[in-house]
Structures are given as C-alpha cells and as structure tokens.
Coordinates of N, CA and C and ligand atoms in Angstrom, one line a residue:
M39 N 113.8 -151.0 198.6 CA 115.0 -151.2 199.5 C 115.8 -152.3 198.9
S40 N 115.2 -153.4 198.7 CA 116.0 -154.6 198.2 C 116.5 -154.4 196.7
I41 N 115.6 -153.8 195.9 CA 116.0 -153.5 194.5 C 117.1 -152.5 194.5
R42 N 116.9 -151.4 195.3 CA 117.9 -150.4 195.3 C 119.2 -150.9 195.8
F43 N 119.2 -151.7 196.8 CA 120.4 -152.3 197.3 C 121.1 -153.1 196.3
T44 N 120.3 -153.9 195.5 CA 120.9 -154.8 194.5 C 121.5 -153.9 193.4
R45 N 120.8 -152.8 193.0 CA 121.4 -151.9 192.0 C 122.7 -151.3 192.5
S46 N 122.8 -150.9 193.7 CA 124.0 -150.3 194.3 C 125.1 -151.3 194.3
L47 N 124.7 -152.5 194.6 CA 125.7 -153.6 194.6 C 126.3 -153.9 193.2
V48 N 125.4 -153.9 192.3 CA 125.8 -154.2 190.9 C 126.7 -153.0 190.4
A49 N 126.2 -151.8 190.6 CA 127.0 -150.6 190.2 C 128.4 -150.6 190.8
G50 N 128.4 -150.9 192.1 CA 129.6 -151.0 192.9 C 130.6 -152.0 192.3
F51 N 130.0 -153.1 192.0 CA 130.8 -154.2 191.4 C 131.4 -153.8 190.0
G52 N 130.6 -153.0 189.3 CA 131.0 -152.5 188.0 C 132.2 -151.6 188.1
V53 N 132.2 -150.7 189.1 CA 133.3 -149.8 189.3 C 134.5 -150.6 189.7
L54 N 134.3 -151.6 190.6 CA 135.4 -152.4 191.1 C 136.1 -153.1 189.9
V55 N 135.3 -153.7 189.0 CA 135.8 -154.4 187.8 C 136.6 -153.4 187.0
A56 N 136.1 -152.2 186.8 CA 136.7 -151.1 186.0 C 138.1 -150.8 186.5
V57 N 138.1 -150.6 187.8 CA 139.4 -150.2 188.5 C 140.4 -151.3 188.4
V58 N 140.0 -152.6 188.6 CA 140.9 -153.7 188.5 C 141.5 -153.8 187.1
V59 N 140.6 -153.7 186.1 CA 141.0 -153.8 184.7 C 142.1 -152.7 184.4
V60 N 141.8 -151.5 184.7 CA 142.8 -150.4 184.5 C 144.1 -150.7 185.2
L61 N 144.1 -151.0 186.4 CA 145.3 -151.2 187.2 C 146.1 -152.4 186.6
T62 N 145.4 -153.5 186.3 CA 146.1 -154.7 185.7 C 146.8 -154.4 184.4
L63 N 146.2 -153.6 183.6 CA 146.7 -153.3 182.3 C 147.8 -152.2 182.4
A64 N 147.7 -151.3 183.3 CA 148.6 -150.2 183.5 C 149.9 -150.6 184.2
A65 N 149.8 -151.7 185.0 CA 151.0 -152.1 185.8 C 152.2 -152.5 185.0
P66 N 152.1 -153.3 183.9 CA 153.2 -153.7 183.1 C 154.0 -152.5 182.5
A67 N 153.2 -151.4 182.2 CA 153.8 -150.3 181.6 C 154.8 -149.6 182.5
Q68 N 154.5 -149.7 183.8 CA 155.3 -149.0 184.8 C 156.5 -149.8 185.2
A69 N 156.5 -151.1 184.8 CA 157.6 -152.0 185.3 C 158.8 -151.9 184.3
H70 N 158.7 -151.4 183.2 CA 159.8 -151.3 182.3 C 160.8 -150.2 182.7
N71 N 162.1 -150.6 182.8 CA 163.1 -149.6 183.1 C 163.3 -148.8 181.9
Y72 N 163.6 -147.5 182.1 CA 163.9 -146.6 181.0 C 165.1 -145.7 181.4
L73 N 165.8 -145.2 180.4 CA 167.0 -144.4 180.6 C 166.7 -143.1 181.3
I74 N 167.4 -142.8 182.3 CA 167.2 -141.5 182.9 C 168.5 -140.6 182.9
A75 N 169.7 -141.3 182.7 CA 170.9 -140.6 182.5 C 172.0 -141.5 181.9
S76 N 173.0 -140.9 181.3 CA 174.1 -141.7 180.7 C 175.3 -140.8 180.6
T77 N 176.5 -141.6 180.5 CA 177.8 -141.0 180.3 C 178.4 -141.7 179.1
P78 N 178.6 -141.0 177.9 CA 178.1 -139.6 177.7 C 176.6 -139.5 177.5
S79 N 176.1 -138.3 177.6 CA 174.6 -138.2 177.4 C 174.3 -138.1 175.9
A80 N 173.1 -138.4 175.6 CA 172.7 -138.3 174.2 C 173.0 -137.0 173.5
N81 N 173.7 -137.0 172.4 CA 174.0 -135.8 171.6 C 175.0 -134.9 172.3
E82 N 175.6 -135.4 173.3 CA 176.7 -134.6 174.0 C 177.9 -134.5 173.1
T83 N 178.7 -133.4 173.2 CA 180.0 -133.4 172.5 C 181.0 -133.6 173.6
L84 N 181.6 -134.8 173.6 CA 182.6 -135.2 174.6 C 183.9 -134.7 174.2
T85 N 184.6 -134.0 175.2 CA 185.9 -133.5 174.8 C 187.1 -134.1 175.7
E86 N 186.7 -135.0 176.6 CA 187.6 -135.7 177.4 C 187.1 -137.1 177.7
L87 N 188.0 -138.1 177.7 CA 187.5 -139.5 177.9 C 187.3 -139.7 179.4
P88 N 186.1 -140.1 179.8 CA 185.8 -140.4 181.2 C 186.3 -141.8 181.4
P89 N 186.6 -142.2 182.7 CA 187.0 -143.6 182.9 C 186.0 -144.7 182.5
L90 N 184.7 -144.3 182.7 CA 183.7 -145.3 182.4 C 182.6 -144.7 181.6
F91 N 182.0 -145.5 180.7 CA 180.7 -145.1 180.1 C 179.6 -145.8 180.9
S92 N 178.4 -145.2 181.0 CA 177.4 -145.8 181.8 C 176.0 -145.4 181.3
V93 N 175.0 -146.2 181.6 CA 173.6 -145.9 181.3 C 172.9 -146.2 182.6
T94 N 172.1 -145.2 183.1 CA 171.4 -145.4 184.3 C 169.9 -145.3 184.0
T95 N 169.2 -146.3 184.5 CA 167.7 -146.4 184.3 C 167.0 -146.0 185.6
N96 N 165.7 -146.0 185.6 CA 164.8 -145.5 186.7 C 164.7 -146.5 187.8
G97 N 165.2 -147.8 187.6 CA 165.0 -148.7 188.7 C 166.1 -149.8 188.7
T98 N 166.1 -150.6 189.8 CA 167.0 -151.7 189.9 C 166.9 -152.7 188.8
L99 N 168.0 -153.0 188.2 CA 168.0 -154.0 187.1 C 168.1 -155.4 187.6
L100 N 167.6 -156.3 186.7 CA 167.5 -157.7 187.1 C 168.8 -158.5 186.7
N101 N 169.8 -158.4 187.5 CA 171.1 -159.1 187.3 C 170.9 -160.5 187.9
I102 N 170.2 -161.4 187.2 CA 169.8 -162.7 187.9 C 170.9 -163.5 188.5
D103 N 171.9 -163.8 187.7 CA 172.9 -164.7 188.3 C 174.2 -163.9 188.6
G104 N 174.1 -162.6 188.6 CA 175.2 -161.8 189.0 C 176.3 -161.6 188.0
N105 N 176.2 -162.2 186.8 CA 177.2 -162.0 185.8 C 176.8 -161.2 184.6
A106 N 175.8 -160.4 184.8 CA 175.4 -159.4 183.7 C 175.0 -160.1 182.4
A107 N 174.5 -161.3 182.5 CA 174.0 -161.9 181.3 C 172.8 -161.2 180.7
G108 N 172.8 -160.9 179.4 CA 171.8 -160.2 178.8 C 172.0 -158.6 178.8
F109 N 173.0 -158.2 179.5 CA 173.3 -156.8 179.5 C 174.4 -156.4 178.5
A110 N 174.3 -155.2 177.9 CA 175.3 -154.8 177.0 C 175.4 -153.3 176.9
L111 N 176.6 -152.8 176.7 CA 176.9 -151.4 176.5 C 177.9 -151.3 175.4
Q112 N 177.5 -151.1 174.2 CA 178.4 -151.1 173.0 C 178.6 -149.7 172.5
V113 N 179.8 -149.4 172.0 CA 180.2 -148.1 171.5 C 180.8 -148.4 170.1
R114 N 180.2 -147.7 169.1 CA 180.6 -147.9 167.7 C 180.8 -146.5 167.1
D115 N 181.8 -146.4 166.2 CA 182.1 -145.2 165.4 C 181.2 -145.2 164.2
S116 N 181.3 -144.1 163.4 CA 180.4 -144.0 162.2 C 180.7 -145.0 161.1
A117 N 181.9 -145.6 161.2 CA 182.3 -146.7 160.3 C 181.8 -148.1 160.7
G118 N 181.3 -148.1 162.0 CA 180.7 -149.4 162.5 C 181.7 -150.2 163.3
L119 N 182.9 -149.6 163.6 CA 183.9 -150.3 164.4 C 183.6 -150.2 165.9
Y120 N 183.8 -151.2 166.6 CA 183.5 -151.3 168.1 C 184.7 -150.8 168.9
Y121 N 184.4 -150.2 170.0 CA 185.4 -149.8 171.0 C 185.1 -150.3 172.4
G122 N 186.2 -150.6 173.1 CA 186.0 -151.2 174.5 C 186.0 -152.7 174.4
D123 N 186.0 -153.3 175.6 CA 186.2 -154.8 175.7 C 184.8 -155.5 175.8
G124 N 183.7 -154.8 175.9 CA 182.4 -155.4 175.9 C 182.0 -155.9 177.3
C125 N 182.9 -155.8 178.3 CA 182.6 -156.2 179.7 C 181.6 -155.2 180.3
V126 N 180.6 -155.7 180.9 CA 179.6 -154.8 181.5 C 179.4 -155.1 183.0
T127 N 179.4 -154.1 183.8 CA 179.1 -154.3 185.2 C 177.7 -153.7 185.5
V128 N 176.9 -154.4 186.3 CA 175.6 -154.0 186.7 C 175.7 -153.5 188.1
D129 N 175.2 -152.3 188.4 CA 175.3 -151.7 189.7 C 173.9 -151.1 190.0
G130 N 173.0 -151.8 190.6 CA 171.7 -151.3 190.9 C 170.9 -150.9 189.6
P131 N 170.7 -149.6 189.4 CA 169.9 -149.2 188.2 C 170.9 -148.9 187.0
T132 N 172.2 -149.1 187.2 CA 173.2 -148.6 186.3 C 174.0 -149.7 185.7
I133 N 174.3 -149.6 184.4 CA 175.3 -150.5 183.8 C 176.5 -149.7 183.4
L134 N 177.7 -150.2 183.5 CA 179.0 -149.5 183.2 C 179.9 -150.4 182.4
T135 N 180.8 -149.7 181.6 CA 181.8 -150.4 180.9 C 183.0 -149.4 180.8
G136 N 184.2 -150.0 180.7 CA 185.4 -149.2 180.6 C 185.4 -148.4 179.3
A137 N 185.7 -147.1 179.4 CA 185.6 -146.2 178.2 C 186.9 -146.3 177.3
A138 N 186.6 -146.4 176.0 CA 187.7 -146.4 175.0 C 187.1 -145.8 173.7
L139 N 187.9 -144.9 173.0 CA 187.4 -144.3 171.8 C 188.5 -144.1 170.8
G140 N 188.2 -144.0 169.6 CA 189.2 -143.8 168.5 C 189.3 -142.3 168.2
V141 N 189.5 -142.0 166.9 CA 189.6 -140.7 166.5 C 188.3 -139.9 166.6
G142 N 188.4 -138.6 166.5 CA 187.2 -137.8 166.7 C 186.1 -138.1 165.6
G143 N 184.8 -137.8 166.0 CA 183.7 -138.1 165.1 C 182.5 -138.5 165.8
R144 N 181.5 -139.0 165.1 CA 180.2 -139.3 165.6 C 180.3 -140.8 166.1
Y145 N 179.7 -141.0 167.3 CA 179.7 -142.4 167.8 C 178.3 -142.8 168.3
T146 N 178.0 -144.1 168.3 CA 176.7 -144.5 168.7 C 176.9 -145.5 169.9
V147 N 176.1 -145.3 170.9 CA 176.0 -146.1 172.1 C 174.8 -147.0 172.0
T148 N 174.9 -148.3 172.0 CA 173.8 -149.2 172.0 C 173.8 -149.9 173.4
W149 N 172.7 -149.8 174.1 CA 172.6 -150.5 175.4 C 171.4 -151.5 175.5
Q150 N 171.6 -152.5 176.3 CA 170.6 -153.4 176.5 C 170.6 -153.8 178.0
V151 N 169.4 -153.9 178.6 CA 169.3 -154.3 180.0 C 168.2 -155.2 180.2
I152 N 168.2 -156.0 181.3 CA 167.1 -156.8 181.7 C 166.3 -155.9 182.7
S153 N 165.1 -155.6 182.4 CA 164.2 -154.7 183.2 C 163.8 -155.4 184.5
T154 N 163.3 -154.6 185.4 CA 162.8 -155.2 186.7 C 161.8 -156.3 186.5
D155 N 161.0 -156.2 185.4 CA 160.0 -157.3 185.2 C 160.5 -158.4 184.3
A156 N 161.9 -158.5 184.2 CA 162.5 -159.6 183.4 C 162.5 -159.4 181.9
H157 N 161.9 -158.3 181.4 CA 161.9 -158.1 180.0 C 163.2 -157.4 179.5
T158 N 163.6 -157.7 178.3 CA 164.7 -157.0 177.7 C 164.4 -155.7 177.2
V159 N 165.1 -154.7 177.6 CA 164.9 -153.3 177.1 C 166.2 -152.8 176.4
S160 N 166.1 -152.3 175.2 CA 167.3 -151.8 174.6 C 167.0 -150.5 173.8
D161 N 168.1 -149.8 173.6 CA 167.9 -148.5 172.8 C 169.3 -148.0 172.4
S162 N 169.4 -147.0 171.7 CA 170.7 -146.4 171.3 C 170.7 -144.9 171.2
F163 N 171.8 -144.3 171.3 CA 171.9 -142.8 171.2 C 173.3 -142.5 170.6
D164 N 173.4 -141.3 170.1 CA 174.6 -140.9 169.5 C 175.3 -139.8 170.3
F165 N 176.6 -139.6 170.2 CA 177.3 -138.5 170.7 C 178.5 -138.2 169.8
T166 N 179.0 -137.0 170.1 CA 180.2 -136.5 169.2 C 181.4 -136.5 170.1
W167 N 182.5 -137.1 169.5 CA 183.8 -137.1 170.2 C 184.8 -136.2 169.6
Q168 N 185.2 -135.2 170.4 CA 186.3 -134.3 170.0 C 187.5 -134.5 171.0
P169 N 188.4 -135.4 170.6 CA 189.5 -135.7 171.5 C 190.4 -134.5 171.8
P170 N 190.9 -134.5 173.0 CA 191.9 -133.4 173.3 C 193.2 -133.7 172.6
A171 N 194.0 -132.6 172.5 CA 195.3 -132.7 171.8 C 196.1 -133.8 172.4
G172 N 196.8 -134.7 171.6 CA 197.6 -135.7 172.1 C 196.9 -137.0 172.6
F173 N 195.6 -137.1 172.3 CA 194.9 -138.2 172.8 C 195.3 -139.5 172.0
A174 N 195.6 -140.6 172.7 CA 196.0 -141.8 172.1 C 194.7 -142.6 171.7
A175 N 194.4 -142.5 170.4 CA 193.1 -143.2 170.0 C 193.3 -144.7 170.0
S176 N 192.3 -145.4 170.5 CA 192.2 -146.8 170.4 C 191.9 -147.2 168.9
S177 N 192.3 -148.4 168.5 CA 191.9 -148.8 167.2 C 190.6 -149.7 167.4
G178 N 189.6 -149.4 166.5 CA 188.4 -150.1 166.7 C 188.4 -151.6 166.2
S179 N 187.4 -152.3 166.6 CA 187.3 -153.7 166.3 C 186.1 -154.0 165.3
K180 N 186.4 -154.8 164.3 CA 185.3 -155.1 163.4 C 184.3 -156.1 164.0
T181 N 184.8 -156.9 165.0 CA 183.9 -157.9 165.6 C 183.4 -157.3 166.9
V182 N 182.3 -157.8 167.4 CA 181.6 -157.4 168.6 C 182.5 -157.8 169.8
P183 N 182.9 -156.8 170.6 CA 183.7 -157.1 171.8 C 182.9 -158.2 172.7
D184 N 183.6 -159.2 173.1 CA 183.0 -160.3 173.8 C 183.5 -160.5 175.2
C185 N 184.0 -159.4 175.8 CA 184.5 -159.4 177.2 C 185.5 -160.6 177.3
H186 N 186.5 -160.7 176.5 CA 187.6 -161.7 176.6 C 187.0 -163.1 176.5
G187 N 186.0 -163.3 175.6 CA 185.5 -164.6 175.4 C 184.4 -165.0 176.3
T188 N 183.9 -164.1 177.2 CA 182.9 -164.6 178.1 C 181.5 -164.3 177.6
L189 N 181.4 -163.6 176.5 CA 180.0 -163.3 175.9 C 179.9 -164.0 174.6
K190 N 178.7 -164.2 174.1 CA 178.5 -164.8 172.8 C 177.5 -164.0 172.0
P191 N 178.0 -162.8 171.5 CA 177.1 -162.0 170.7 C 176.7 -162.7 169.4
N192 N 175.5 -162.4 169.0 CA 175.0 -163.1 167.7 C 175.6 -162.4 166.5
A193 N 175.2 -162.9 165.3 CA 175.8 -162.4 164.1 C 175.6 -160.9 163.8
T194 N 174.5 -160.4 164.3 CA 174.1 -159.0 164.0 C 174.8 -158.1 165.0
G195 N 175.5 -158.6 166.0 CA 176.1 -157.8 167.0 C 175.2 -157.5 168.2
T196 N 173.9 -158.0 168.1 CA 173.0 -157.8 169.2 C 173.5 -158.8 170.3
P197 N 173.6 -158.2 171.5 CA 174.1 -159.1 172.6 C 173.1 -160.1 173.1
L198 N 173.5 -161.0 174.0 CA 172.6 -162.0 174.5 C 171.2 -161.4 174.9
G199 N 170.2 -162.2 174.5 CA 168.8 -161.7 174.7 C 168.1 -161.5 173.4
G200 N 168.8 -161.0 172.4 CA 168.2 -161.1 171.0 C 167.3 -160.0 170.6
A201 N 167.0 -159.1 171.5 CA 166.1 -158.0 171.1 C 166.8 -157.0 170.1
T202 N 166.1 -156.5 169.2 CA 166.7 -155.6 168.2 C 166.8 -154.2 168.9
P203 N 167.9 -153.6 168.9 CA 168.1 -152.3 169.6 C 167.1 -151.2 168.9
A204 N 166.8 -150.3 169.7 CA 166.0 -149.1 169.3 C 164.5 -149.5 169.0
T205 N 164.2 -150.4 168.1 CA 162.9 -150.7 167.8 C 162.2 -151.4 168.9
A206 N 162.9 -152.2 169.7 CA 162.3 -152.9 170.8 C 161.8 -152.0 171.8
A207 N 162.5 -150.9 172.2 CA 162.1 -150.0 173.2 C 160.9 -149.2 172.7
V208 N 160.9 -148.8 171.5 CA 159.7 -148.1 170.9 C 158.5 -149.0 170.9
D209 N 158.7 -150.3 170.5 CA 157.5 -151.2 170.5 C 156.9 -151.4 171.8
N210 N 157.8 -151.6 172.8 CA 157.3 -151.8 174.2 C 156.5 -150.7 174.7
G211 N 157.0 -149.4 174.4 CA 156.3 -148.3 174.9 C 154.9 -148.1 174.2
T212 N 155.0 -148.3 172.9 CA 153.7 -148.1 172.1 C 152.7 -149.2 172.6
L213 N 153.1 -150.4 172.8 CA 152.2 -151.5 173.2 C 151.6 -151.2 174.5
A214 N 152.4 -150.7 175.4 CA 152.0 -150.3 176.8 C 150.9 -149.3 176.7
T215 N 151.1 -148.3 175.9 CA 150.2 -147.2 175.7 C 148.8 -147.7 175.2
V216 N 148.9 -148.5 174.1 CA 147.7 -149.1 173.5 C 147.0 -149.9 174.5
L217 N 147.7 -150.7 175.3 CA 147.0 -151.6 176.3 C 146.3 -150.7 177.4
W218 N 147.0 -149.6 177.8 CA 146.5 -148.8 178.8 C 145.2 -148.1 178.3
I219 N 145.2 -147.5 177.1 CA 144.1 -146.9 176.6 C 142.9 -147.9 176.4
G220 N 143.3 -149.0 175.8 CA 142.3 -150.1 175.6 C 141.7 -150.5 176.9
G221 N 142.5 -150.6 178.0 CA 141.9 -151.0 179.3 C 141.0 -150.0 179.8
A222 N 141.3 -148.7 179.6 CA 140.5 -147.6 180.1 C 139.2 -147.6 179.4
V223 N 139.2 -147.8 178.1 CA 138.0 -147.8 177.2 C 137.1 -149.0 177.7
L224 N 137.7 -150.1 177.8 CA 137.0 -151.3 178.2 C 136.4 -151.1 179.6
A225 N 137.1 -150.5 180.5 CA 136.6 -150.3 181.9 C 135.4 -149.4 181.9
V226 N 135.4 -148.3 181.1 CA 134.3 -147.4 181.0 C 133.1 -148.1 180.4
G227 N 133.4 -148.9 179.4 CA 132.3 -149.7 178.7 C 131.6 -150.6 179.7
V228 N 132.4 -151.3 180.5 CA 131.9 -152.2 181.5 C 131.0 -151.4 182.5
A229 N 131.5 -150.3 182.9 CA 130.8 -149.5 183.9 C 129.4 -149.0 183.3
V230 N 129.5 -148.6 182.1 CA 128.2 -148.1 181.4 C 127.2 -149.2 181.3
L231 N 127.7 -150.4 180.8 CA 126.9 -151.6 180.6 C 126.2 -152.0 181.9
V232 N 127.0 -152.0 183.0 CA 126.5 -152.4 184.3 C 125.4 -151.4 184.8
T233 N 125.7 -150.1 184.6 CA 124.7 -149.1 185.0 C 123.4 -149.2 184.2
I234 N 123.5 -149.5 182.9 CA 122.3 -149.7 182.0 C 121.5 -150.9 182.6
L235 N 122.2 -152.0 182.8 CA 121.5 -153.2 183.3 C 120.8 -152.9 184.6
A236 N 121.5 -152.2 185.5 CA 121.0 -151.9 186.9 C 119.8 -151.0 186.7
T237 N 119.8 -150.0 185.9 CA 118.7 -149.1 185.7 C 117.5 -149.8 185.1
S238 N 117.7 -150.6 184.1 CA 116.6 -151.3 183.4 C 115.8 -152.2 184.4
R239 N 116.4 -152.6 185.4 CA 115.7 -153.5 186.3 C 114.7 -152.8 187.2
K240 N 114.7 -151.4 187.3 CA 113.8 -150.7 188.2 C 112.6 -150.3 187.4
K241 N 112.5 -150.6 186.0 CA 111.4 -150.2 185.3 C 110.1 -150.9 185.8
P242 N 108.9 -150.3 185.6 CA 107.7 -150.9 186.1 C 107.5 -152.3 185.4
G243 N 107.2 -153.2 186.2 CA 107.0 -154.6 185.7 C 108.2 -155.4 185.8
G244 N 109.4 -154.7 185.8 CA 110.6 -155.5 185.9 C 110.8 -156.0 187.3
K245 N 111.5 -157.2 187.4 CA 111.7 -157.7 188.7 C 113.2 -158.0 188.9
A246 N 113.7 -157.6 190.0 CA 115.1 -157.6 190.3 C 115.5 -159.0 190.7
Ligands
LIG112 CU1 158.0 -155.9 180.5

C-alpha cells in the first residue's frame, strides 16, 4: 500500500513535470504575432491605389508609448526607391500607412511590429503594381522615409528596433519549433525515467 502509493505519487509527479515543461516551452511560440492579412496582399497585382497600405497580425500589437516606436511599413520599388512618408499608425492588431506608388512594376513591402510579447517581428512580401491610365506616379526617395523627421532609421533602412527583415521572422519560428520539439522530447524522457525509477523500487529486496 505504502510502496504502491509512493510509486503513484512519483509517477504522477513525473507527468506533472512533463506537462509543465511542454507548456512552458510552447507558450512563447504562441505569443509571436504573425501576418494574417495585408493591403496589398502578397503577390497581388494591384490595379488601383488604395488610400492606405496595411498589415494585420493575429493579435493586439504592443504600442507601448502610443507613438508607434519600433513599427514600420516600408514600400520599395525594384530599384530600391522608397514610397510614402514612413508614418505608421497602430490600430489594435493592424499597422497602417498612407499609400503612394510610382510607375508600374514589382514592389516590396517590408513591415516590422512589436509583438504582444514585446519581441520585434518583421518580414516582407512583394506585389505587382499596374497603375490605371492617367495615374499620377509619385517619385521615389533614395532615403528611408522618416515620417517628417520623427523617425531615426538606421543606415541599412531597417527601422527602429534593429531586427533584420525576413530572416528575423524565419529564425523566430524555427527557434520556437526547435524549443517545442526539444521540450516534448525532454518531457517524455523525464516521464520514462521517473517510471523506471518507480518500477525498480518494487523489486524484491528493494525498499521504498
Ligand atoms: Cu517573442
């Protein structure tokens, strides 16, 4: 009775540890915001200029001081020229900026947000611009738009926060997956070890 009870207790504790380990390691992976919609959408062929460009993520963004520090929504043409004033508005899960484009062609949108867990998340996508007849094309800027002097982009054009676009998002996702799998393997290992220990104690001669 006593030995059996002890074994159950140890096994139960092992399962508890396993569950806690998995939950602890899996939680950060769920906290990163990711893109769920955008205007224009990735690889879309845009034939009319919308009033705003936007990127919407899966959860409320962390606009700490209310001035969109660390957020960015940049639009570049295939020659690397920037369009728009660089001003970004944060609205719940969405960032927005006034839309401006030049002549027709391939464009790249680079976005950066502060995730719900305070981490910087960034990525980019392309779209094609086919302006309607008579469209007044904006002239692009060689320098990163700084929202009328209110932003301080670094030399590479990466906005405040410093994460490298595209690679940062991939790295975060990969790291989360590795951590999750590692946690699951560790948890199973702990459970097996605890079971072996508990079982070995009931062998003849063994004392609990
Ligand atoms: Cu994070």
